[in-house]
Amino acid sequence: MAKPSKRPTREQRKRLNSTLADHKKEGRTLKPPFRTIENFRSVTWMKDTMPDMLWLCSIISTNGQMSGLLGCTRVLDIVDDIAGPYISHLDERDKPIFDGRLTTFERVPEPARTAILQELEAQGLHDLAVPEGFAHSIGLYPGAPGRWLIARWLERGMSINWEIAQRYLAPIFVDADHGQSQVATDAKFIVLRQYFKAGKIILPANVETGFELLPRYPDRLTEEELRKARPTIRASFLAFVGPD
């Protein structure tokens, strides 16, 4: 006996698809219903998101996946430990999450910034946390968020050099050229890690969502599990964090 077809009928397809009459004309453009939602906008990785993720992508790209991920977490743990007391008086909803994006480094209270740089130096992490090439890159933009990170390099007498910045950034842009690249995925993983750490993401118990794989990401997952974990990371980043 032949199995019944699972293909949608013509009537079902009509209900699932918007018609030309459902589109809204704006100038010479016809927009489908979803595009007419107020405040709806599309974002691109390289233009809208990656610039804010530059620190994360650079640390992971220049140090390799495991050393880069470990370096990011060690630095952000120091930031949390030192900056935490300065924001403890804030309501939980107002506390910033220091997740490695440049805009969140800018939210670190100014009194904590010097102490963070001192602690990075004390633990021998400063040049890993703030590579010289990264300092030249950020130094090109006086108003860049998180520029306080390069204060020690400037104190050492570093003169900002755009050629050094260009050589440093070129391989990073290659490694993180789209949002599904390994470096981009790992950078998003670090951001999610900070959201979990801050208690901003709560998961239902006993329900498989893909999140259960993340505590073992990336080195204690099988290839099959990695194929599930990576899209979970990327989709969750967009759902919970999105562009700043």
mmCIF file of C-alpha atoms in Angstrom, residues 45 177-185 188 230 234:
data_model
loop_
_atom_site.group_PDB
_atom_site.id
_atom_site.type_symbol
_atom_site.label_atom_id
_atom_site.label_comp_id
_atom_site.label_asym_id
_atom_site.label_seq_id
_atom_site.Cartn_x
_atom_site.Cartn_y
_atom_site.Cartn_z
ATOM 1 C CA TRP A 45 27.775 40.018 10.084
ATOM 2 C CA ASP A 177 34.680 36.605 7.000
ATOM 3 C CA HIS A 178 31.120 35.451 7.630
ATOM 4 C CA GLY A 179 28.926 34.742 10.612
ATOM 5 C CA GLN A 180 29.074 30.969 10.205
ATOM 6 C CA SER A 181 32.868 30.757 10.198
ATOM 7 C CA GLN A 182 34.502 28.888 13.062
ATOM 8 C CA VAL A 183 36.048 32.043 14.536
ATOM 9 C CA ALA A 184 32.714 33.894 14.395
ATOM 10 C CA THR A 185 30.908 30.936 15.968
ATOM 11 C CA LYS A 188 29.428 34.120 19.705
ATOM 12 C CA ARG A 230 27.436 25.207 16.161
ATOM 13 C CA ARG A 234 24.666 30.983 16.155
#
